[in-house]
Coordinates of C-alpha atoms and ligand atoms in Angstrom, one line a residue:
M1 CA -42.0 57.2 75.6
N2 CA -41.5 53.4 75.7
A3 CA -39.1 51.9 78.1
P4 CA -35.9 50.6 76.4
H5 CA -36.1 47.0 75.3
P6 CA -34.5 44.8 77.9
N7 CA -32.1 43.3 75.3
A8 CA -31.2 46.6 73.7
G9 CA -27.6 47.4 74.3
P10 CA -25.8 50.6 73.4
S11 CA -26.3 49.8 69.6
S12 CA -30.1 49.7 69.8
E13 CA -31.7 52.0 67.3
K14 CA -34.9 54.0 67.6
A15 CA -37.3 54.2 64.6
G16 CA -40.3 56.3 65.4
D17 CA -41.5 55.0 68.6
R18 CA -40.2 51.4 67.9
H19 CA -36.8 50.1 69.1
L20 CA -35.0 48.0 66.5
A21 CA -32.8 45.8 68.5
V22 CA -29.6 44.7 66.8
T23 CA -29.7 41.1 67.9
H24 CA -26.0 40.4 67.6
E25 CA -22.8 41.2 65.9
V26 CA -21.1 38.4 63.8
I27 CA -17.8 37.7 65.5
N28 CA -15.4 34.8 65.7
Q29 CA -16.1 33.6 62.2
P30 CA -13.3 33.3 59.6
P31 CA -13.2 35.4 56.5
M32 CA -13.9 33.5 53.2
L33 CA -10.9 31.5 52.0
E34 CA -10.8 33.2 48.6
N35 CA -8.9 35.8 46.6
Y36 CA -5.6 34.2 47.5
N37 CA -2.8 32.5 45.5
L38 CA -3.1 28.8 45.8
Y39 CA 0.4 28.3 44.6
E40 CA 2.1 31.0 46.6
Q41 CA 0.4 29.9 49.7
D42 CA 1.5 26.3 49.3
I43 CA 5.1 25.9 50.5
A44 CA 5.2 22.1 50.0
L45 CA 4.0 22.4 46.4
Q46 CA 6.6 25.1 45.6
E47 CA 9.3 22.9 47.0
A48 CA 8.1 19.9 45.1
V49 CA 8.0 21.8 41.8
K50 CA 11.6 22.9 42.1
R51 CA 12.8 19.6 43.5
E52 CA 11.3 17.5 40.7
G53 CA 12.6 19.6 37.9
A54 CA 9.9 22.1 37.0
G55 CA 11.4 25.3 38.5
K56 CA 11.1 27.1 35.2
A57 CA 7.3 26.8 35.4
E58 CA 7.2 28.9 38.6
N59 CA 5.8 32.1 37.0
D60 CA 3.2 30.3 35.1
L61 CA 2.1 28.5 38.3
K62 CA 1.9 31.7 40.2
T63 CA -0.4 33.1 37.6
F64 CA -2.5 30.0 37.6
G65 CA -2.5 29.9 41.4
A66 CA -4.0 33.4 41.5
L67 CA -6.7 32.3 39.0
A68 CA -7.5 29.2 41.1
G69 CA -7.9 31.2 44.3
D70 CA -10.0 33.9 42.7
A71 CA -13.4 34.2 44.3
A72 CA -15.0 34.1 40.8
T73 CA -13.3 30.8 39.9
I74 CA -14.2 29.2 43.3
D75 CA -17.8 30.3 42.6
L76 CA -17.8 28.3 39.4
G77 CA -17.1 25.1 41.3
F78 CA -20.1 25.7 43.6
R79 CA -22.4 26.5 40.7
A80 CA -21.3 23.6 38.6
N81 CA -22.2 21.3 41.5
N82 CA -25.4 23.0 42.5
N83 CA -26.7 22.6 38.9
K84 CA -26.5 19.0 37.9
P85 CA -26.2 18.0 34.3
V86 CA -29.5 17.2 32.6
F87 CA -29.9 14.5 30.0
N88 CA -32.2 15.0 27.0
T89 CA -32.9 12.0 24.8
H90 CA -34.7 13.7 22.0
D91 CA -35.2 17.2 20.6
R92 CA -38.7 18.7 20.4
F93 CA -39.2 17.3 16.9
G94 CA -38.6 13.7 18.1
H95 CA -35.0 13.3 16.8
R96 CA -32.8 11.3 19.0
I97 CA -30.0 13.7 20.2
D98 CA -28.4 12.1 23.3
E99 CA -27.4 15.4 24.6
V100 CA -26.3 16.3 28.2
D101 CA -26.9 19.9 29.1
F102 CA -24.3 21.2 31.5
H103 CA -24.4 24.5 33.5
P104 CA -22.3 27.3 32.0
S105 CA -20.0 27.2 35.0
Y106 CA -19.0 23.6 34.1
H107 CA -18.1 24.8 30.6
E108 CA -16.2 27.7 32.0
L109 CA -14.1 25.3 34.2
M110 CA -13.5 23.1 31.2
R111 CA -12.4 26.1 29.2
I112 CA -9.9 27.1 31.9
A113 CA -8.5 23.5 32.0
F114 CA -8.2 23.2 28.2
E115 CA -6.9 26.6 27.6
N116 CA -4.2 26.0 30.2
D117 CA -3.2 22.7 28.6
L118 CA -4.1 20.5 31.6
H119 CA -5.0 17.9 29.0
S120 CA -1.9 18.2 26.8
S121 CA 1.2 20.0 28.0
P122 CA 3.6 16.9 28.5
W123 CA 2.7 15.6 25.1
K124 CA 3.2 18.9 23.4
H125 CA 6.4 19.9 25.3
P126 CA 7.9 16.7 26.7
G127 CA 11.1 16.8 28.7
K128 CA 12.4 18.0 32.0
G129 CA 9.6 19.1 34.3
A130 CA 6.8 18.6 31.8
H131 CA 4.7 16.1 33.8
V132 CA 5.7 17.8 37.0
S133 CA 4.5 21.3 36.0
R134 CA 1.2 19.9 34.5
A135 CA 0.7 17.9 37.7
A136 CA 1.1 21.0 39.8
K137 CA -1.4 22.9 37.7
Y138 CA -3.9 20.1 37.8
Y139 CA -3.4 20.0 41.6
L140 CA -4.3 23.6 41.8
H141 CA -7.3 23.4 39.4
S142 CA -8.7 20.3 41.0
Q143 CA -8.9 22.0 44.3
V144 CA -11.4 24.4 42.8
E145 CA -13.6 21.6 41.3
A146 CA -12.7 18.0 40.9
A147 CA -15.6 16.5 38.9
H148 CA -15.0 18.2 35.6
C149 CA -11.3 17.1 35.8
C150 CA -12.6 13.6 34.7
P151 CA -12.8 14.4 31.0
V152 CA -9.7 16.6 31.3
T153 CA -7.8 13.5 32.5
M154 CA -9.3 11.1 30.0
T155 CA -8.4 13.4 27.1
F156 CA -4.9 13.7 28.4
A157 CA -4.5 10.0 29.1
A158 CA -5.8 8.9 25.7
I159 CA -2.8 10.0 23.8
P160 CA -0.4 7.1 24.6
S161 CA -3.0 4.6 23.5
I162 CA -4.1 6.4 20.4
R163 CA -0.5 6.8 19.3
K164 CA -0.4 3.0 19.0
Q165 CA -2.4 3.4 15.7
P166 CA -0.4 6.1 13.9
E167 CA -3.0 6.8 11.1
L168 CA -5.7 7.4 13.7
A169 CA -3.3 9.5 15.8
A170 CA -2.6 11.6 12.7
L171 CA -6.3 12.3 12.3
W172 CA -7.0 13.1 16.0
E173 CA -3.9 14.1 17.9
S174 CA -3.6 17.7 16.9
R175 CA -7.3 18.3 17.8
I176 CA -6.9 16.5 21.1
L177 CA -3.9 18.6 22.0
A178 CA -5.4 22.0 20.9
N179 CA -5.5 24.4 23.8
S180 CA -9.2 25.3 23.3
Y181 CA -12.5 23.9 24.5
D182 CA -15.3 23.4 22.0
A183 CA -18.5 22.2 23.8
R184 CA -20.7 22.2 20.6
N185 CA -22.6 19.0 19.9
L186 CA -21.3 18.7 16.3
P187 CA -19.4 16.1 14.2
D188 CA -15.8 16.1 15.2
S189 CA -14.9 16.9 11.6
Q190 CA -16.3 20.4 12.2
K191 CA -14.2 21.0 15.4
S192 CA -10.7 22.1 15.8
S193 CA -10.5 20.8 19.4
V194 CA -12.0 17.6 20.8
S195 CA -12.2 15.7 24.1
I196 CA -11.9 11.9 24.7
G197 CA -13.6 9.5 27.1
M198 CA -13.3 5.8 27.8
A199 CA -15.9 3.0 27.9
M200 CA -14.7 -0.3 29.4
T201 CA -16.9 -1.2 32.2
E202 CA -20.0 -3.4 31.6
K203 CA -22.7 -4.7 33.9
Q204 CA -21.2 -8.2 34.3
G205 CA -17.6 -7.0 35.0
G206 CA -15.7 -3.8 35.7
S207 CA -12.4 -4.8 37.2
D208 CA -12.6 -8.0 35.1
V209 CA -12.9 -6.3 31.7
R210 CA -12.2 -9.6 29.9
A211 CA -15.8 -10.4 30.7
N212 CA -16.9 -7.7 28.2
S213 CA -19.7 -9.0 26.0
T214 CA -19.8 -6.1 23.5
L215 CA -19.1 -7.5 20.1
A216 CA -17.1 -5.8 17.2
Y217 CA -18.0 -6.7 13.6
P218 CA -15.6 -5.6 10.8
T219 CA -17.4 -3.5 8.2
G220 CA -14.8 -4.6 5.6
K221 CA -11.2 -5.8 6.2
A222 CA -10.4 -6.8 9.8
G223 CA -7.5 -5.7 12.0
P224 CA -5.6 -2.7 13.4
G225 CA -6.8 0.6 12.0
Q226 CA -9.9 -1.0 10.4
A227 CA -13.5 0.0 10.8
Y228 CA -15.9 -2.0 12.9
E229 CA -19.4 -1.7 14.2
L230 CA -19.9 -2.3 17.9
V231 CA -23.0 -3.9 19.4
G232 CA -23.4 -4.1 23.2
H233 CA -23.6 -1.9 26.2
K234 CA -21.5 0.0 28.7
W235 CA -22.5 0.4 32.3
F236 CA -20.3 3.4 33.1
V237 CA -19.4 6.0 30.5
S238 CA -18.4 9.3 32.1
A239 CA -18.5 12.6 30.3
P240 CA -20.7 11.3 27.5
M241 CA -20.4 14.5 25.5
C242 CA -16.8 13.8 24.7
D243 CA -16.2 13.7 21.0
A244 CA -14.8 10.1 21.0
F245 CA -14.2 7.2 23.3
L246 CA -11.7 4.4 23.7
V247 CA -13.9 1.3 23.9
L248 CA -13.2 -2.3 24.6
A249 CA -15.1 -4.9 22.6
Q250 CA -14.7 -8.6 21.5
A251 CA -13.4 -9.0 18.0
T252 CA -12.9 -12.5 16.4
G253 CA -9.3 -12.5 17.8
G254 CA -10.3 -11.5 21.3
L255 CA -10.9 -8.3 23.4
S256 CA -9.6 -5.3 21.4
C257 CA -9.5 -1.6 21.8
F258 CA -11.4 0.8 19.5
L259 CA -11.8 4.5 18.9
M260 CA -15.5 5.3 18.7
P261 CA -16.5 8.9 17.7
R262 CA -19.9 10.3 18.7
W263 CA -20.6 11.2 15.0
R264 CA -19.9 9.3 11.8
P265 CA -17.7 10.8 9.2
D266 CA -20.7 11.4 7.0
G267 CA -22.1 13.8 9.7
T268 CA -24.8 11.4 10.9
K269 CA -25.1 10.5 14.6
N270 CA -23.2 7.4 15.5
P271 CA -25.7 4.9 16.9
W272 CA -24.8 4.7 20.5
Q273 CA -27.5 5.8 22.8
I274 CA -27.4 7.0 26.4
Q275 CA -29.9 5.1 28.5
Q276 CA -29.7 7.3 31.6
L277 CA -27.3 9.3 33.7
K278 CA -26.0 7.8 36.9
N279 CA -27.3 9.2 40.1
K280 CA -24.0 9.7 41.9
M281 CA -23.3 10.6 45.5
G282 CA -20.4 12.8 44.5
N283 CA -18.7 13.9 41.3
V284 CA -22.0 15.5 40.3
A285 CA -20.8 18.3 38.1
N286 CA -19.6 15.6 35.8
A287 CA -22.1 13.4 34.0
S288 CA -21.7 9.6 34.0
S289 CA -24.0 7.5 31.9
E290 CA -25.1 4.0 30.8
V291 CA -25.1 3.5 27.1
E292 CA -26.0 1.0 24.4
L293 CA -24.0 0.6 21.2
R294 CA -26.2 -0.3 18.3
G295 CA -23.7 -0.8 15.5
A296 CA -21.6 2.2 16.5
L297 CA -18.8 2.8 14.0
A298 CA -15.3 2.5 15.6
W299 CA -11.7 1.9 14.5
M300 CA -9.4 -0.7 16.0
I301 CA -6.4 0.7 17.9
G302 CA -3.5 -1.6 18.4
E303 CA -3.4 -5.3 17.7
E304 CA -6.5 -7.4 17.6
G305 CA -6.9 -9.3 20.9
R306 CA -4.6 -6.9 22.7
G307 CA -7.2 -4.5 23.9
V308 CA -6.2 -4.5 27.5
P309 CA -2.5 -3.8 26.9
T310 CA -3.5 -1.1 24.5
I311 CA -5.9 0.7 26.8
I312 CA -3.8 0.1 29.8
E313 CA -1.5 2.9 28.6
M314 CA -4.4 5.3 29.0
V315 CA -5.4 3.7 32.3
A316 CA -1.9 4.1 33.8
M317 CA -2.2 7.9 33.1
T318 CA -5.7 8.1 34.6
R319 CA -4.4 6.3 37.7
F320 CA -1.7 8.9 38.0
D321 CA -4.2 11.7 37.8
C322 CA -6.3 10.0 40.5
M323 CA -3.2 10.4 42.7
I324 CA -3.0 14.1 41.8
G325 CA -6.7 14.6 42.4
S326 CA -6.8 12.9 45.8
S327 CA -3.6 14.8 46.9
A328 CA -5.3 18.0 45.8
G329 CA -8.5 17.2 47.7
M330 CA -6.4 16.6 50.8
R331 CA -4.5 19.9 50.3
Q332 CA -7.8 21.8 49.9
A333 CA -9.1 20.2 53.1
V334 CA -6.0 21.1 55.1
A335 CA -6.2 24.7 53.7
Q336 CA -9.8 24.9 54.9
A337 CA -9.2 23.4 58.3
T338 CA -6.1 25.4 59.1
H339 CA -7.6 28.6 57.8
H340 CA -10.7 28.1 60.0
S341 CA -8.7 27.2 63.1
R342 CA -6.5 30.2 62.6
H343 CA -9.5 32.5 62.8
R344 CA -11.8 30.7 65.2
S345 CA -11.5 30.8 69.0
A346 CA -13.0 28.6 71.6
F347 CA -12.5 28.5 75.4
G348 CA -10.4 31.7 75.3
S349 CA -7.9 31.0 72.6
R350 CA -7.6 30.3 68.9
L351 CA -8.2 26.7 67.9
I352 CA -4.9 26.6 66.0
D353 CA -3.1 27.4 69.3
Q354 CA -4.7 24.6 71.3
P355 CA -2.6 21.5 71.8
L356 CA -5.2 18.9 70.9
M357 CA -6.3 20.8 67.7
Q358 CA -2.7 21.2 66.8
N359 CA -2.2 17.5 67.0
V360 CA -5.1 16.9 64.6
L361 CA -4.2 19.7 62.2
A362 CA -0.5 18.7 62.0
D363 CA -1.5 15.1 61.4
L364 CA -3.8 16.1 58.5
A365 CA -1.1 18.3 57.1
L366 CA 1.4 15.4 57.2
E367 CA -0.9 13.2 55.2
S368 CA -1.3 15.9 52.6
E369 CA 2.4 16.7 52.3
A370 CA 3.3 13.0 52.0
A371 CA 0.7 12.5 49.3
L372 CA 2.0 15.4 47.3
A373 CA 5.7 14.4 47.7
Y374 CA 4.9 10.9 46.4
T375 CA 2.8 12.2 43.5
M376 CA 5.4 14.7 42.3
R377 CA 8.1 12.1 42.5
V378 CA 6.1 9.9 40.2
A379 CA 5.6 12.9 37.9
R380 CA 9.3 13.2 37.6
A381 CA 9.6 9.5 36.8
L382 CA 7.1 10.0 34.0
D383 CA 9.3 12.8 32.6
N384 CA 12.2 10.4 32.5
Q385 CA 10.8 7.2 31.1
D386 CA 13.9 6.7 28.9
Q387 CA 15.9 6.0 32.1
E388 CA 15.5 2.3 33.2
H389 CA 15.3 3.1 36.9
E390 CA 12.5 5.7 36.4
R391 CA 10.6 3.3 34.1
L392 CA 10.7 0.5 36.7
F393 CA 10.0 2.9 39.5
A394 CA 6.9 4.4 37.8
R395 CA 5.5 0.9 36.9
L396 CA 5.3 0.0 40.6
A397 CA 4.8 3.4 42.2
T398 CA 1.7 4.1 40.1
P399 CA -0.6 1.2 41.5
V400 CA 1.0 1.6 45.0
G401 CA 0.3 5.4 45.0
K402 CA -3.1 5.2 43.4
Y403 CA -4.2 2.7 46.0
W404 CA -2.7 4.4 49.0
I405 CA -3.2 8.1 48.3
C406 CA -6.8 7.7 47.0
K407 CA -7.7 5.5 49.9
R408 CA -6.4 8.0 52.5
A409 CA -8.6 10.8 51.2
P410 CA -12.2 10.0 52.6
N411 CA -11.3 9.9 56.3
H412 CA -9.0 12.9 55.8
A413 CA -11.9 14.9 54.3
Y414 CA -14.1 14.0 57.2
E415 CA -11.6 14.9 59.8
S416 CA -10.9 18.2 58.1
M417 CA -14.7 18.9 58.1
E418 CA -14.8 18.2 61.8
C419 CA -12.1 20.8 62.4
I420 CA -14.6 23.4 61.0
G421 CA -17.3 22.1 63.3
G422 CA -21.0 22.3 62.3
S423 CA -20.4 24.9 59.6
G424 CA -18.1 22.4 57.9
V425 CA -21.2 20.2 57.2
M426 CA -23.1 22.9 55.4
E427 CA -23.4 22.9 51.6
D428 CA -22.2 26.5 51.3
C429 CA -18.8 25.2 52.5
I430 CA -16.6 23.2 50.2
M431 CA -16.1 20.4 52.7
P432 CA -19.3 18.4 51.9
R433 CA -18.2 18.4 48.3
L434 CA -14.6 17.3 49.1
F435 CA -16.0 14.6 51.3
R436 CA -18.5 13.3 48.7
E437 CA -15.8 13.5 46.0
S438 CA -13.3 11.6 48.0
P439 CA -14.2 7.9 47.5
V440 CA -14.4 7.9 43.7
N441 CA -10.8 8.1 42.9
A442 CA -10.2 5.0 45.0
I443 CA -13.0 3.1 43.2
W444 CA -12.7 4.0 39.5
E445 CA -9.7 3.3 37.3
G446 CA -9.1 0.0 39.2
S447 CA -10.4 -0.2 42.8
G448 CA -8.1 -0.8 45.9
N449 CA -7.7 -4.5 45.6
V450 CA -7.2 -4.3 41.9
Q451 CA -4.3 -1.9 42.5
C452 CA -2.8 -4.2 45.1
L453 CA -3.1 -7.2 42.7
D454 CA -1.5 -5.0 39.9
T455 CA 1.4 -4.3 42.3
L456 CA 1.9 -8.0 42.7
R457 CA 1.5 -8.6 39.0
A458 CA 4.2 -6.0 38.2
I459 CA 6.6 -7.6 40.7
H460 CA 5.9 -11.1 39.4
K461 CA 6.4 -10.1 35.8
E462 CA 9.3 -7.8 36.3
P463 CA 11.0 -8.3 39.7
E464 CA 13.3 -5.4 38.9
T465 CA 10.4 -3.1 39.6
L466 CA 10.6 -4.0 43.3
D467 CA 14.3 -3.6 43.3
A468 CA 14.0 -0.2 41.8
F469 CA 11.4 0.8 44.4
F470 CA 13.5 -0.4 47.2
R471 CA 16.6 1.2 45.7
E472 CA 14.8 4.5 45.6
A473 CA 13.5 4.2 49.1
A474 CA 16.9 3.2 50.5
Q475 CA 18.3 6.5 49.5
A476 CA 17.1 7.7 52.9
K477 CA 18.8 4.9 54.8
G478 CA 20.8 6.1 57.8
T479 CA 18.8 9.3 58.3
D480 CA 16.3 7.9 60.7
Y481 CA 16.5 4.7 62.8
R482 CA 12.7 4.2 62.6
F483 CA 12.8 4.3 58.8
D484 CA 15.7 1.9 58.7
Q485 CA 13.9 -0.6 60.8
F486 CA 10.7 -0.2 58.9
L487 CA 12.3 -0.7 55.5
A488 CA 14.4 -3.7 56.6
Q489 CA 11.2 -5.4 58.0
L490 CA 9.3 -4.7 54.8
Q491 CA 12.1 -6.1 52.6
N492 CA 12.2 -9.1 54.8
D493 CA 8.4 -9.7 54.5
F494 CA 8.7 -9.7 50.7
A495 CA 11.0 -12.6 50.9
D496 CA 8.0 -14.7 52.1
V497 CA 6.0 -15.5 49.0
S498 CA 3.3 -17.5 50.8
D499 CA -0.3 -16.2 50.5
L500 CA 0.9 -13.0 48.9
Q501 CA -2.6 -12.0 47.6
Y502 CA -4.1 -12.3 51.0
R503 CA -1.4 -10.1 52.5
A504 CA -1.3 -7.7 49.5
R505 CA -3.0 -4.7 51.2
N506 CA -0.6 -4.9 54.1
L507 CA 2.4 -5.0 51.9
V508 CA 1.2 -2.2 49.6
D509 CA 0.3 0.0 52.6
R510 CA 3.9 -0.4 53.8
L511 CA 5.5 0.2 50.4
A512 CA 3.6 3.5 50.2
L513 CA 4.6 4.5 53.7
A514 CA 8.2 3.6 53.1
M515 CA 8.4 5.7 50.0
Q516 CA 6.6 8.6 51.5
A517 CA 8.9 8.5 54.5
S518 CA 12.0 8.2 52.3
L519 CA 10.9 11.2 50.2
L520 CA 10.1 13.4 53.2
L521 CA 13.4 12.4 55.0
R522 CA 15.5 13.2 51.9
N523 CA 13.8 16.3 50.7
G524 CA 11.1 17.4 53.0
D525 CA 10.8 19.7 56.0
K526 CA 12.5 18.3 59.1
A527 CA 9.5 18.6 61.4
V528 CA 7.3 17.0 58.8
A529 CA 9.7 14.1 58.2
D530 CA 10.2 13.5 61.9
A531 CA 6.5 13.5 62.6
F532 CA 5.8 11.2 59.7
C533 CA 8.3 8.6 60.9
A534 CA 7.1 8.9 64.5
S535 CA 3.4 8.5 63.6
R536 CA 3.3 6.3 60.5
L537 CA 6.3 4.0 60.9
Q538 CA 5.7 3.3 64.6
S539 CA 2.5 2.5 66.3
N540 CA 1.3 3.9 69.6
G541 CA -2.0 2.1 69.4
G542 CA -4.1 5.1 68.2
M543 CA -6.0 4.9 64.9
N544 CA -7.5 8.3 64.3
Y545 CA -6.0 11.6 63.2
G546 CA -4.6 13.4 66.2
N547 CA -2.3 10.6 67.3
L548 CA 1.0 12.3 66.9
P549 CA 3.3 11.5 69.8
S550 CA 4.8 14.1 72.1
G551 CA 7.9 15.9 71.0
I552 CA 6.7 16.6 67.5
D553 CA 6.9 20.2 66.3
A554 CA 3.2 20.4 65.4
A555 CA 3.3 24.2 65.2
A556 CA 5.9 24.2 62.5
I557 CA 4.0 21.6 60.5
I558 CA 0.8 23.6 60.7
K559 CA 2.6 26.9 59.9
R560 CA 3.8 25.5 56.6
A561 CA 0.3 24.3 55.7
T562 CA -1.8 27.3 56.7
P563 CA -2.8 29.8 54.0
I564 CA -2.6 33.3 55.3
V565 CA -5.8 35.0 54.3
G566 CA -7.4 37.7 56.3
Ligands
LIG601 C1 -18.5 7.8 39.1 C2 -18.0 6.7 38.2 C3 -17.6 6.9 36.9 C4 -17.1 5.9 36.1 N1 -16.8 6.2 34.9 C5 -16.3 5.2 34.1 C6 -16.0 5.4 32.7 O1 -16.1 6.6 32.2 N2 -15.6 4.4 31.9 C7 -15.5 3.1 32.4 O2 -15.1 2.2 31.7 N3 -15.8 2.9 33.7 C8 -16.2 3.9 34.6 N4 -16.5 3.6 35.9 C9 -16.4 2.2 36.3 C10 -15.3 1.9 37.3 O3 -14.1 2.0 36.6 C11 -15.6 0.5 37.9 O4 -16.8 0.7 38.8 C12 -14.5 0.0 38.7 O5 -13.5 -0.4 37.8 C13 -14.9 -1.3 39.5 O6 -15.6 -2.2 38.7 P1 -17.0 -2.7 39.2 O7 -17.9 -1.6 39.6 O8 -17.6 -3.6 38.1 O9 -16.7 -3.5 40.5 P2 -16.2 -5.1 40.5 O10 -15.2 -5.3 39.4 O11 -17.3 -6.0 40.6 O12 -15.4 -5.0 41.9 C14 -16.0 -5.0 43.1 C15 -15.0 -5.0 44.2 O13 -14.3 -6.2 44.1 C16 -12.9 -6.0 44.1 N5 -12.2 -7.0 43.3 C17 -12.3 -7.3 42.0 N6 -11.5 -8.3 41.7 C18 -10.9 -8.7 42.8 C19 -10.0 -9.8 43.0 N7 -9.5 -10.6 42.1 N8 -9.6 -10.0 44.3 C20 -10.0 -9.1 45.3 N9 -10.9 -8.2 45.1 C21 -11.3 -7.9 43.8 C22 -12.7 -4.6 43.6 O14 -11.5 -4.0 44.0 C23 -13.9 -3.9 44.1 O15 -13.7 -3.4 45.4 C24 -17.0 4.6 36.7 C25 -17.3 4.4 38.0 C26 -17.8 5.4 38.8 C27 -18.1 5.1 40.2

């Protein structure tokens, strides 16, 4: 008989005369964060939903939260990203088809989004809590997979712009709002549900869309609602399989907005051709393309020469969705980091119980809670646009929030990844995807500087927007001396109008912080509000996450944020 293998412990097995050594037992690894209810395990979200007027959507959100946390739904997100869309120019007989082939998991995610009205509910059922409940659902769904949310958002956001041309709205609106998803590459006349994209950006100018060189030629009469043919190019067109696009092009009277379907009413292919798909660092489940318009038929929406004010209604909504999306990315990152730390031990105790890790986790949780509180407050403002304060508030809070929340996401994703250690860098973990996804919301729909300039533009055009913003923030006055000092200094700095553009980032940063602090102080958890004021409104010199000062109740902040799974 052979001598026992030196490494064979009590669990070594004997097969014939060979010893099969069991090399090791897998211990100290967390269970998968799946098969949990994303809504029920998110205290801050539940509070925000009730606070901002969507309490009646609770049951629906619970059902949706279970779907979003289901292992099968989470798996769709991984598959949609592991199988990039493929572009086919022609069919095998040589016909130009311009078809993008998506993995079935992408279509399944789109089906879930459309069947749950993520593209439509506030337009179908406006009123109290409509935008709030949709934002909450989008927040849950986007945590599963963010890239496919791009066409969901664009379809949702197109409605206010399309309504500016009532006869076109009559033709398209009911099919845009239908709660079904039809991925077939067919003329829209054969479809009962459609999706909408947008094509503004050209090579020579993205932020500066007035530099657009695409030309619009009337096919008969010119003007709003009339048919044109568009000739030019677009440098970025995401989700190119959408059924129609809102496009900017130069008409005789200046830059105008058009609705351009992918097919002509006679059932022939509208001559706009995809040149290639973009090779993106993130957002890969969603295709983005470069296209040429070779006399593509389109109808003018809104007044000739007023293309930017027409499409800006759509852009305002996409900017709002960027806020939801980045808040959702941060929430998912916190869920992953806290879940891991709760199950992983090092140096004799769980990571979540170790003081330095507590400082980092609580800091990450604060950022995520503040982003959510801000986003949901804006959602309530969107539900109440008939009230002047809410209208003024939303006008300023949208560029401020889009700038701030989206810009906070990339470093947050990276720090959350580091909480998980080496396994957080691996592609079978969602963290690399969250990280690669994180910059895009800050860049598209108006990059950071553009949002800051838009903030200044809003204040310049309508100074009441700043009054409304400060009025809203000041509701927390007297609850925290740090907040009072911060707000007073900020208001004071706005009195100085010299080199405003140069200082815009600093001012917008502080507007966002003041509003987040105000919302947390008034409505949030005490420990969260205290830590936010201590770390964001006062500087102790540190720059990275994990700089919360002593005396903060980090354990309470982490407890709120940690999903209990396993
Ligand atoms: C993945 C992806 C998908 C996209 N999909 C679409 C789409 O579907 N449809 C579409 O129309 N577009 C789309 N875009 C384009 C996107 O909206 C633009 O990239 C964006 O608006 C910036 O424009 P740009 O790339 O031309 O950069 P530029 O306009 O050249 O800006 C470069 C930088 O300069 C800054 N800047 C610009 N003006 C000023 C100023 N006056 N002062 C200070 N700083 C300034 C900007 O903030 C930015 O940081 C997409 C982009 C990406 C990355």
